[in-house]
Short mmCIF file of C-alpha atoms and ligand atoms in Angstrom, two decimals:
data_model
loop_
_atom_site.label_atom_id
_atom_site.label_comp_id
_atom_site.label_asym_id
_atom_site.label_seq_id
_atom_site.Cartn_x
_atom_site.Cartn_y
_atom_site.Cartn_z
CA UNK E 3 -44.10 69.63 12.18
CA UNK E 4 -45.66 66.76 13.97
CA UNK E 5 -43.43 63.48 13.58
CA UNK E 6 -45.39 59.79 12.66
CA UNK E 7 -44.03 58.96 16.18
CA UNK E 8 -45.81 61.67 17.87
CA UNK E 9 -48.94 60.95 15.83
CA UNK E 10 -49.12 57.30 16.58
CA UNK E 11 -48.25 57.87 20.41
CA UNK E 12 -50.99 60.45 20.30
CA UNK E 13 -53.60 58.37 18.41
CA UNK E 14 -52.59 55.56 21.31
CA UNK E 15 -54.01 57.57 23.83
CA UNK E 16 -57.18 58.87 22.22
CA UNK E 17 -59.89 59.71 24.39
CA UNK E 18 -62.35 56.95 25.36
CA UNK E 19 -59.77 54.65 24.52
CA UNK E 20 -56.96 52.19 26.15
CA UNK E 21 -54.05 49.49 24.97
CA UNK E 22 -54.76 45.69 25.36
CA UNK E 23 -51.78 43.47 26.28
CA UNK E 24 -52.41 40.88 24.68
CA UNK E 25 -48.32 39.83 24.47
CA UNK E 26 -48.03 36.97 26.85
CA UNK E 27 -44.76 35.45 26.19
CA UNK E 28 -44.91 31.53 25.60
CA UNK E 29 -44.69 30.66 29.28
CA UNK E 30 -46.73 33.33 30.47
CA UNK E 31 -50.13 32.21 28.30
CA UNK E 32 -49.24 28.61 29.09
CA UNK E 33 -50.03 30.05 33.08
CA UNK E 34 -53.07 31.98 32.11
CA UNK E 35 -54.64 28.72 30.22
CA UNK E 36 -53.30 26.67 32.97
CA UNK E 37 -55.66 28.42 35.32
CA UNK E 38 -58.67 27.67 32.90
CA UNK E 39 -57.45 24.25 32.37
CA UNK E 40 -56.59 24.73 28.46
CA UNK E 41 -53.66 23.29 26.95
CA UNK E 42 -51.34 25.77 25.67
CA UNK E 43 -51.03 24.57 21.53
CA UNK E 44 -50.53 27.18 19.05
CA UNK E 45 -53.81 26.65 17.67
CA UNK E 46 -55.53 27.36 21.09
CA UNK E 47 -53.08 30.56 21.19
CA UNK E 48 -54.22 31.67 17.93
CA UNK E 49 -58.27 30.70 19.08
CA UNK E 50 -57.95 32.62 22.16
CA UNK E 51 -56.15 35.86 20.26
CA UNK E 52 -58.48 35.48 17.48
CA UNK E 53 -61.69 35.57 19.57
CA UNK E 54 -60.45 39.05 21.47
CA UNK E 55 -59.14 41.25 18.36
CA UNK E 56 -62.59 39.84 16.03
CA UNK E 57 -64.78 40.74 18.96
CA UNK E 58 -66.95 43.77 17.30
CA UNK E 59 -67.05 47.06 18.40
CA UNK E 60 -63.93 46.56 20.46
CA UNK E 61 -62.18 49.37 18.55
CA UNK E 62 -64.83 51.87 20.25
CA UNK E 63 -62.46 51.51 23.57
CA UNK E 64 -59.17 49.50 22.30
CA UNK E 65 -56.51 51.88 20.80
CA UNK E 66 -53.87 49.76 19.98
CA UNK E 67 -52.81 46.16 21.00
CA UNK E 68 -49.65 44.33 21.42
CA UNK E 69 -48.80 41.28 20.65
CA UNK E 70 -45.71 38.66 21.15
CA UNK E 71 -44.13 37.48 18.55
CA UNK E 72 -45.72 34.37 17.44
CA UNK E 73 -49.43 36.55 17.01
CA UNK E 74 -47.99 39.21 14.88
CA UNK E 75 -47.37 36.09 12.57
CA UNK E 76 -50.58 34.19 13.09
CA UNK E 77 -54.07 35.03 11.19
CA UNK E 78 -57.82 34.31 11.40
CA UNK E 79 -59.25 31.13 10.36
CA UNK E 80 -60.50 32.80 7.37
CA UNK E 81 -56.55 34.04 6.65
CA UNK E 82 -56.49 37.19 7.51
CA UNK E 83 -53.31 38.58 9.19
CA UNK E 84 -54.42 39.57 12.37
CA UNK E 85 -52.26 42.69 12.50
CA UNK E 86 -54.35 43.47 9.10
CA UNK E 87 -57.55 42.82 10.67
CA UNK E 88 -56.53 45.06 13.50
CA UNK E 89 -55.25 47.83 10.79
CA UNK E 90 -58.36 47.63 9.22
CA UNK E 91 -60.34 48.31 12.44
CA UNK E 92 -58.31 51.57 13.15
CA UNK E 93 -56.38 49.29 15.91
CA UNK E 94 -52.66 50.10 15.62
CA UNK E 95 -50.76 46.52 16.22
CA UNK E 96 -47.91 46.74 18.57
CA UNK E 97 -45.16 43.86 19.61
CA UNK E 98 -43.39 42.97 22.84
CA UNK E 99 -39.80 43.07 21.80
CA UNK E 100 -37.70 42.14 25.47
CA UNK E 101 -36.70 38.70 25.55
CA UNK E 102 -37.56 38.60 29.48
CA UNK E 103 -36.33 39.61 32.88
CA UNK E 104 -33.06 37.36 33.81
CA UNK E 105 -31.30 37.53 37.44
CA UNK E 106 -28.91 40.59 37.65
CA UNK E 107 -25.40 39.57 38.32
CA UNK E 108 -24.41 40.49 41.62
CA UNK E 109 -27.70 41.08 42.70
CA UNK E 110 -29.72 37.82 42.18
CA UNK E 111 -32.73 38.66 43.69
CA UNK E 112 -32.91 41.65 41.34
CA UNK E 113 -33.69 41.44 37.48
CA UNK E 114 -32.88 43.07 34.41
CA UNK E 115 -33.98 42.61 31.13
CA UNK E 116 -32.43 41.29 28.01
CA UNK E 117 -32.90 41.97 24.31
CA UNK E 118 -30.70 44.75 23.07
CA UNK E 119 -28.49 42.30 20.87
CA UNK E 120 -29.70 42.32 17.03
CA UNK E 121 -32.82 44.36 18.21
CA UNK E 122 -32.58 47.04 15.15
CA UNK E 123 -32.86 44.10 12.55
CA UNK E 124 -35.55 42.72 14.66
CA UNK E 125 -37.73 46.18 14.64
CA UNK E 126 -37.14 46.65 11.09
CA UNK E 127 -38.79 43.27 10.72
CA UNK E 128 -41.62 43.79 13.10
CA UNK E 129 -41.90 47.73 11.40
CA UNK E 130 -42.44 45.50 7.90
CA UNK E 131 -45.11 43.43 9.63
CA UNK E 132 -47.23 46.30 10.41
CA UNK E 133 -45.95 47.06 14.38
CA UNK E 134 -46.64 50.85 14.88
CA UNK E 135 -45.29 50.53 18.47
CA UNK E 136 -43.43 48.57 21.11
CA UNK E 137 -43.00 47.45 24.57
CA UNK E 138 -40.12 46.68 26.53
CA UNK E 139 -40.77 45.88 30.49
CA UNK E 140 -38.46 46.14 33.22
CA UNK E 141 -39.11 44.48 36.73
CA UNK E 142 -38.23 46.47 39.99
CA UNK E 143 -38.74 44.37 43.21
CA UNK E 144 -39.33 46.01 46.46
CA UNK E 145 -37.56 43.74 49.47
CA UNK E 146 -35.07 43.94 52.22
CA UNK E 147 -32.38 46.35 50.48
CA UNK E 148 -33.88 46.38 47.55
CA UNK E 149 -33.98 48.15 44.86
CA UNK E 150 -30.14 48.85 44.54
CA UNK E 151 -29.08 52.07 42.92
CA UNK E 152 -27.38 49.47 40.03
CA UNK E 153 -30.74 47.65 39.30
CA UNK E 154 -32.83 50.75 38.38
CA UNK E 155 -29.98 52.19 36.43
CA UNK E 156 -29.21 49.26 34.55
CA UNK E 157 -32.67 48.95 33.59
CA UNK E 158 -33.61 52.43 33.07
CA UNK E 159 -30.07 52.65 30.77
CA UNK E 160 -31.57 49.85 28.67
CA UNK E 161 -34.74 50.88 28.25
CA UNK E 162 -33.63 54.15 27.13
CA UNK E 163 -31.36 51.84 24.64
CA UNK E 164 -34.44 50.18 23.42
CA UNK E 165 -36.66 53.39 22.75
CA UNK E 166 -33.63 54.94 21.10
CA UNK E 167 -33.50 52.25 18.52
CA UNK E 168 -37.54 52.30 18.18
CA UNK E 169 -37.29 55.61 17.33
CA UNK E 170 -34.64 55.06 14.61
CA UNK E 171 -37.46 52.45 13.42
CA UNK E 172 -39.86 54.97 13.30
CA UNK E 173 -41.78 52.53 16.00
CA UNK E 174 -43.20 54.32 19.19
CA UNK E 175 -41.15 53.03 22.25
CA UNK E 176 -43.63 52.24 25.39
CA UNK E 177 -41.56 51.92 27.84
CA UNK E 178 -42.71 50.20 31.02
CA UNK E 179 -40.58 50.16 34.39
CA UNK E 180 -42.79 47.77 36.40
CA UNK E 181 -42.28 47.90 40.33
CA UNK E 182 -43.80 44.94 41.58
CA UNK E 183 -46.63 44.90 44.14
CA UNK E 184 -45.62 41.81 45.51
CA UNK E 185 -44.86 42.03 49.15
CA UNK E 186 -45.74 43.58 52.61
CA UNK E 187 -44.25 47.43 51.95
CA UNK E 188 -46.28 50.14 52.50
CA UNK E 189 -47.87 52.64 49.95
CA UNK E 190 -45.20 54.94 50.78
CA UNK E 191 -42.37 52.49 50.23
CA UNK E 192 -44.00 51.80 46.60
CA UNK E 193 -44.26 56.07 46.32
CA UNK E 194 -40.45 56.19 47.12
CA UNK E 195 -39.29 53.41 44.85
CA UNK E 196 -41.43 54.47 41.85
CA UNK E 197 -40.11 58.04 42.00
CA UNK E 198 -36.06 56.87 41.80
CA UNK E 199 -37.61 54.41 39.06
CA UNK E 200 -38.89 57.22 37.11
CA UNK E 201 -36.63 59.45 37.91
CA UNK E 202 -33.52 56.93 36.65
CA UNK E 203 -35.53 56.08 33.71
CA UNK E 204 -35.71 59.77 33.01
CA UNK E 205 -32.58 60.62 32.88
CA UNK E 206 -31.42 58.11 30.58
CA UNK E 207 -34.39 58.77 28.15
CA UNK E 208 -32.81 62.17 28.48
CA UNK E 209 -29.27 61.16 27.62
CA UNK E 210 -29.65 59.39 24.96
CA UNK E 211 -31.44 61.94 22.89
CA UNK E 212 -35.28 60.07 23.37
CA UNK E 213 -37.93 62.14 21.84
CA UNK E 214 -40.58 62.53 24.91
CA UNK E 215 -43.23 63.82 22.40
CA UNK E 216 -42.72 60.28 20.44
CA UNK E 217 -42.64 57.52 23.49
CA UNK E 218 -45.51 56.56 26.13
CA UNK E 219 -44.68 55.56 29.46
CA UNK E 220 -46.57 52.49 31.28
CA UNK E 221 -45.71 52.45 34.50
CA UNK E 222 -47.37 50.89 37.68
CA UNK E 223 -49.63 52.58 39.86
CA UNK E 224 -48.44 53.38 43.77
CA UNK E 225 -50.27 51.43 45.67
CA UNK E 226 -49.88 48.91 49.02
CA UNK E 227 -47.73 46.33 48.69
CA UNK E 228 -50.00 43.47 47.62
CA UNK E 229 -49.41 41.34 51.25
CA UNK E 230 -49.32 44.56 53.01
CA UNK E 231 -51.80 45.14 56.59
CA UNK E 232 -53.16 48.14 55.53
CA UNK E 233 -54.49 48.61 51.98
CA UNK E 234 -54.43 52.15 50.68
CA UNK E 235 -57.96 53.28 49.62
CA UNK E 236 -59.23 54.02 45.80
CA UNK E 237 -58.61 58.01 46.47
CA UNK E 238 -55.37 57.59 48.50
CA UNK E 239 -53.64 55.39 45.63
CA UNK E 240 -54.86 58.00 43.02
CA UNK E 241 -53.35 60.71 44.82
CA UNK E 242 -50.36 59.57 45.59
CA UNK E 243 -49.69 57.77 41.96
CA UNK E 244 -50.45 61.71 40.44
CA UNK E 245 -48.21 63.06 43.11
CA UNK E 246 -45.43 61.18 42.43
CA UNK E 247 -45.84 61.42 38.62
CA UNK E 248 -45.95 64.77 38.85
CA UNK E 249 -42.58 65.45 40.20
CA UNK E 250 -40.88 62.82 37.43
CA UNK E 251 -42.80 62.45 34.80
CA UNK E 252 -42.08 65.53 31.85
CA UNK E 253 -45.17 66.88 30.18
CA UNK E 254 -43.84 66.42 26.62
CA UNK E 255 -44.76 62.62 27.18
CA UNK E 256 -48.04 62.60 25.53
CA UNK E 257 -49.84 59.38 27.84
CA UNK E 258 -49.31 57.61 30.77
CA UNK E 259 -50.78 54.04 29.90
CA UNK E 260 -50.87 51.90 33.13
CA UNK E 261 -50.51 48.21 33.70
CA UNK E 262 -52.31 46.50 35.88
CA UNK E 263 -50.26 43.88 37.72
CA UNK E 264 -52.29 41.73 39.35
CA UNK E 265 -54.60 44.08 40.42
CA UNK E 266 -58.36 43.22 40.57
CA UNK E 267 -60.11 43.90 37.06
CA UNK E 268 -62.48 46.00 38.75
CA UNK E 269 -59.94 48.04 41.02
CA UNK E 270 -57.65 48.43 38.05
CA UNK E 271 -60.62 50.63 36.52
CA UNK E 272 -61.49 52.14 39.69
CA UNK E 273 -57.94 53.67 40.07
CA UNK E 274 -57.81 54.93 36.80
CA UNK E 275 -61.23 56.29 36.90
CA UNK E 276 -60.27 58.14 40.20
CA UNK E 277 -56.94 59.68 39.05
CA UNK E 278 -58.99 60.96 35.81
CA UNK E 279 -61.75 62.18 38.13
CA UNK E 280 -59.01 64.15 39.60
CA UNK E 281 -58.41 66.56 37.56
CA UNK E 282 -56.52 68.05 35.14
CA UNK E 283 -52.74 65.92 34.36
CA UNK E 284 -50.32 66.74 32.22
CA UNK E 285 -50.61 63.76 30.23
CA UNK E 286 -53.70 61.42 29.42
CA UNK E 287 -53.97 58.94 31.73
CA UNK E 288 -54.57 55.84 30.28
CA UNK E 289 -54.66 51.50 30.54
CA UNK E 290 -52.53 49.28 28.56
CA UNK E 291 -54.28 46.25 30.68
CA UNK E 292 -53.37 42.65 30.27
CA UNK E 293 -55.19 40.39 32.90
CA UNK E 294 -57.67 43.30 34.31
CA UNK E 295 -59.01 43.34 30.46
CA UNK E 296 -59.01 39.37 29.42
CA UNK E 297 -59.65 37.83 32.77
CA UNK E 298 -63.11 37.49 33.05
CA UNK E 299 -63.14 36.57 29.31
CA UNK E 300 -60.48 33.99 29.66
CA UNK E 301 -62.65 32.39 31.94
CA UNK E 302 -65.87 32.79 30.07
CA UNK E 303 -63.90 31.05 27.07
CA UNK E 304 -62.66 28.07 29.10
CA UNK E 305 -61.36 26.90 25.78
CA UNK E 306 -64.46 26.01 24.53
CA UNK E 307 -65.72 27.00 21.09
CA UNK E 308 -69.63 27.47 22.02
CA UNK E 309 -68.21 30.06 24.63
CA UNK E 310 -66.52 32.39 21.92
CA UNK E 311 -69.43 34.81 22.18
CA UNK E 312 -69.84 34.97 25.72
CA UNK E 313 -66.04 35.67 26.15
CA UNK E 314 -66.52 38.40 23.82
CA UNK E 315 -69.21 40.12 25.56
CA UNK E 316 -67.03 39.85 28.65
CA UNK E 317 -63.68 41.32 27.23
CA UNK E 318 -66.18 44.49 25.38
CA UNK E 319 -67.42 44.55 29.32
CA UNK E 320 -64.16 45.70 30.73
CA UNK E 321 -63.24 47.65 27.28
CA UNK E 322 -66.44 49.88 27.76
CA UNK E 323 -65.59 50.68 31.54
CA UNK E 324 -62.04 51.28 31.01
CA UNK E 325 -63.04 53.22 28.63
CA UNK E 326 -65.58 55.36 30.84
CA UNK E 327 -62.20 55.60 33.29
CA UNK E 328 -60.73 58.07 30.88
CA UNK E 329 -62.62 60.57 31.91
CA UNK E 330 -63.20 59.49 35.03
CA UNK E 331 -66.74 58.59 34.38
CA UNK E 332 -66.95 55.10 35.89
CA UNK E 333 -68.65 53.62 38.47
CA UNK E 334 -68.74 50.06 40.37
CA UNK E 335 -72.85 49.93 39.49
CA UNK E 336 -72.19 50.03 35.95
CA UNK E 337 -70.60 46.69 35.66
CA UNK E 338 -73.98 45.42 37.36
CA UNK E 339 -75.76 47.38 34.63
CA UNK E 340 -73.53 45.25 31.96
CA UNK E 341 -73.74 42.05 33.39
CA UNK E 342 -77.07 40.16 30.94
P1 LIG C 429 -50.97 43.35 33.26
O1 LIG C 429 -51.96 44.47 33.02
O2 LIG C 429 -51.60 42.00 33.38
O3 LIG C 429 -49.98 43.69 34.32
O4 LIG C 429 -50.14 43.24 31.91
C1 LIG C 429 -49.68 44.38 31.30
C2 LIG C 429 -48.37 44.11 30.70
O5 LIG C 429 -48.22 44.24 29.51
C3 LIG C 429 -47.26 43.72 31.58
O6 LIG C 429 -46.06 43.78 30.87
#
């Protein structure tokens, strides 16, 4: 019998169709508006949020979207709950539910993330206001010694903690191990560090009884440190990110759903594109995207009302072509093709 879990992960990672992050913590959207000049009130939070899940059609190539906390609380200016409006669209709502990467003691360079305490009353809550699925992200940092054995296992232990209680929630766990791109490492540096990430995470998915069939996994992709000389190619970073997934990742998981970390919008696509271009994977390949989906409509909005459908038609821009990177169907010319 097929669980909810394994129906909702599945219906996450439908064909055509992607995640948008749209759970910037309180300090994180106060950067993003920063950069547009916009002063980070509630009411511009709720504008901003408002203008991406009304903007029609965007269900065609948006699966699911997750929110922080605050949005899975706010509504539309005409009242309607916007995890409603996204129910009613065939959008499953989804909510971030770490509370942020502190410094690891011992280890201060290193992080690990917090949020365990009182987190089964908190997804029963979140379950009650319509979440079908969470996130939980844990930040690995490539440097000089770095990452320790402790850091990934700390993290990997409590993210395994985390999708064990989502599960007990009957909420689909994503769980996201983020190594950073920051820095001069090489491509094979990143391959190396994301395989102990995966393979720690793994393991303690495994050991603490994690149904694979029920979770999706958003990881980063391997690729060249983001200040290194030589920048790995389009084809070279899809290889090696299916390589290395490959060897850790188990085929019961039923979608990989990649950030994009500070990628380009447009290279974020093309790397998905390639990897589904590649050939057959065990799992779907997929985007849960934050800034490679709302950048170029962030700054089409500049906080200005009269801007609200141009900012639209920019977001359902990068939808569409992630969505055409699902099956590996994309191509750099069709964003010219878009642009009116
Ligand atoms: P980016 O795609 O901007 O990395 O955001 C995705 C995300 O949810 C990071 O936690």
């Amino acid at each position: 019998m097929t669980s909810t879990l394994e129906t909702t992960a599945r219906a996450l990672v439908a064909p055509g169709k992607g995640i948008l992050a749209a759970d910037e913590s309180t300090p994180t959207i106060k950067k993003r508006f920063d950069s547009i000049g916009v002063e980070s009130t509630e009411r511009n939070r709720q504008a901003y949020r408002q203008l991406l899940f009304t903007a029609e059609g965007m269900e065609a190539h948006v699966s699911g979207v997750i929110l922080f906390d605050e949005t899975l609380r706010q509504s539309t200016d005409g009242g309607t709950r916007f995890a409603d409006l996204l129910a009613q669209k065939g959008v499953v709502p989804g909510i971030k539910v770490d509370r942020g990467a502190k410094p690891l003691a011992g280890s201060p360079k290193e992080k690990v993330t917090e949020g365990l305490d009182g987190l089964r009353d908190r997804l029963a809550e979140y379950r009650d206001l319509g979440a079908g699925f969470a996130k939980w992200r844990a930040v690995i940092t490539i440097g000089d010694g770095i990452p320790t054995d402790a850091c990934l296992h700390v993290n990997a232990h409590a993210l395994a903690r985390y999708a064990a209680l989502c599960q007990e929630a009957g909420v689909v766990p994503i769980v996201e191990p983020e190594v950073l791109m920051d820095g001069p490492h090489t491509i094979e540096t990143c391959e190396d560090v994301t395989t102990r990430t995966l393979e720690a995470t793994f393991e303690a998915l495994f050991r603490q009884g994690v149904l694979l069939e029920g979770m999706l996994l958003k990881p980063n992709m391997v690729l060249s440190g983001s200040t290194c000389d030589v920048q790995a190619g389009v084809d070279a970073v899809a290889e090696a990110t299916l390589r290395c997934f490959r060897r850790v990742v188990p085929a019961a998981v039923p979608g990989v759903v990649f950030l994009s970390g500070g990628q380009s919008d447009e290279l974020a696509t093309a790397h998905l594109s390639a990897m589904n271009a590649m050939g057959p994977a065990p799992w779907e390949l997929s985007f849960s995207y934050g800034r490679a989906l709302q950048a170029p409509a962030l700054k089409a909005w500049g906080g200005e009302a009269d801007n609200v459908g141009a900012a639209q038609a920019a977001f359902l821009n990068r939808a569409r072509l992630n969505g055409a990177a699902r099956s590996g169907a994309y191509t750099p010319e069709m964003k010219a093709a878009a642009a009116v």
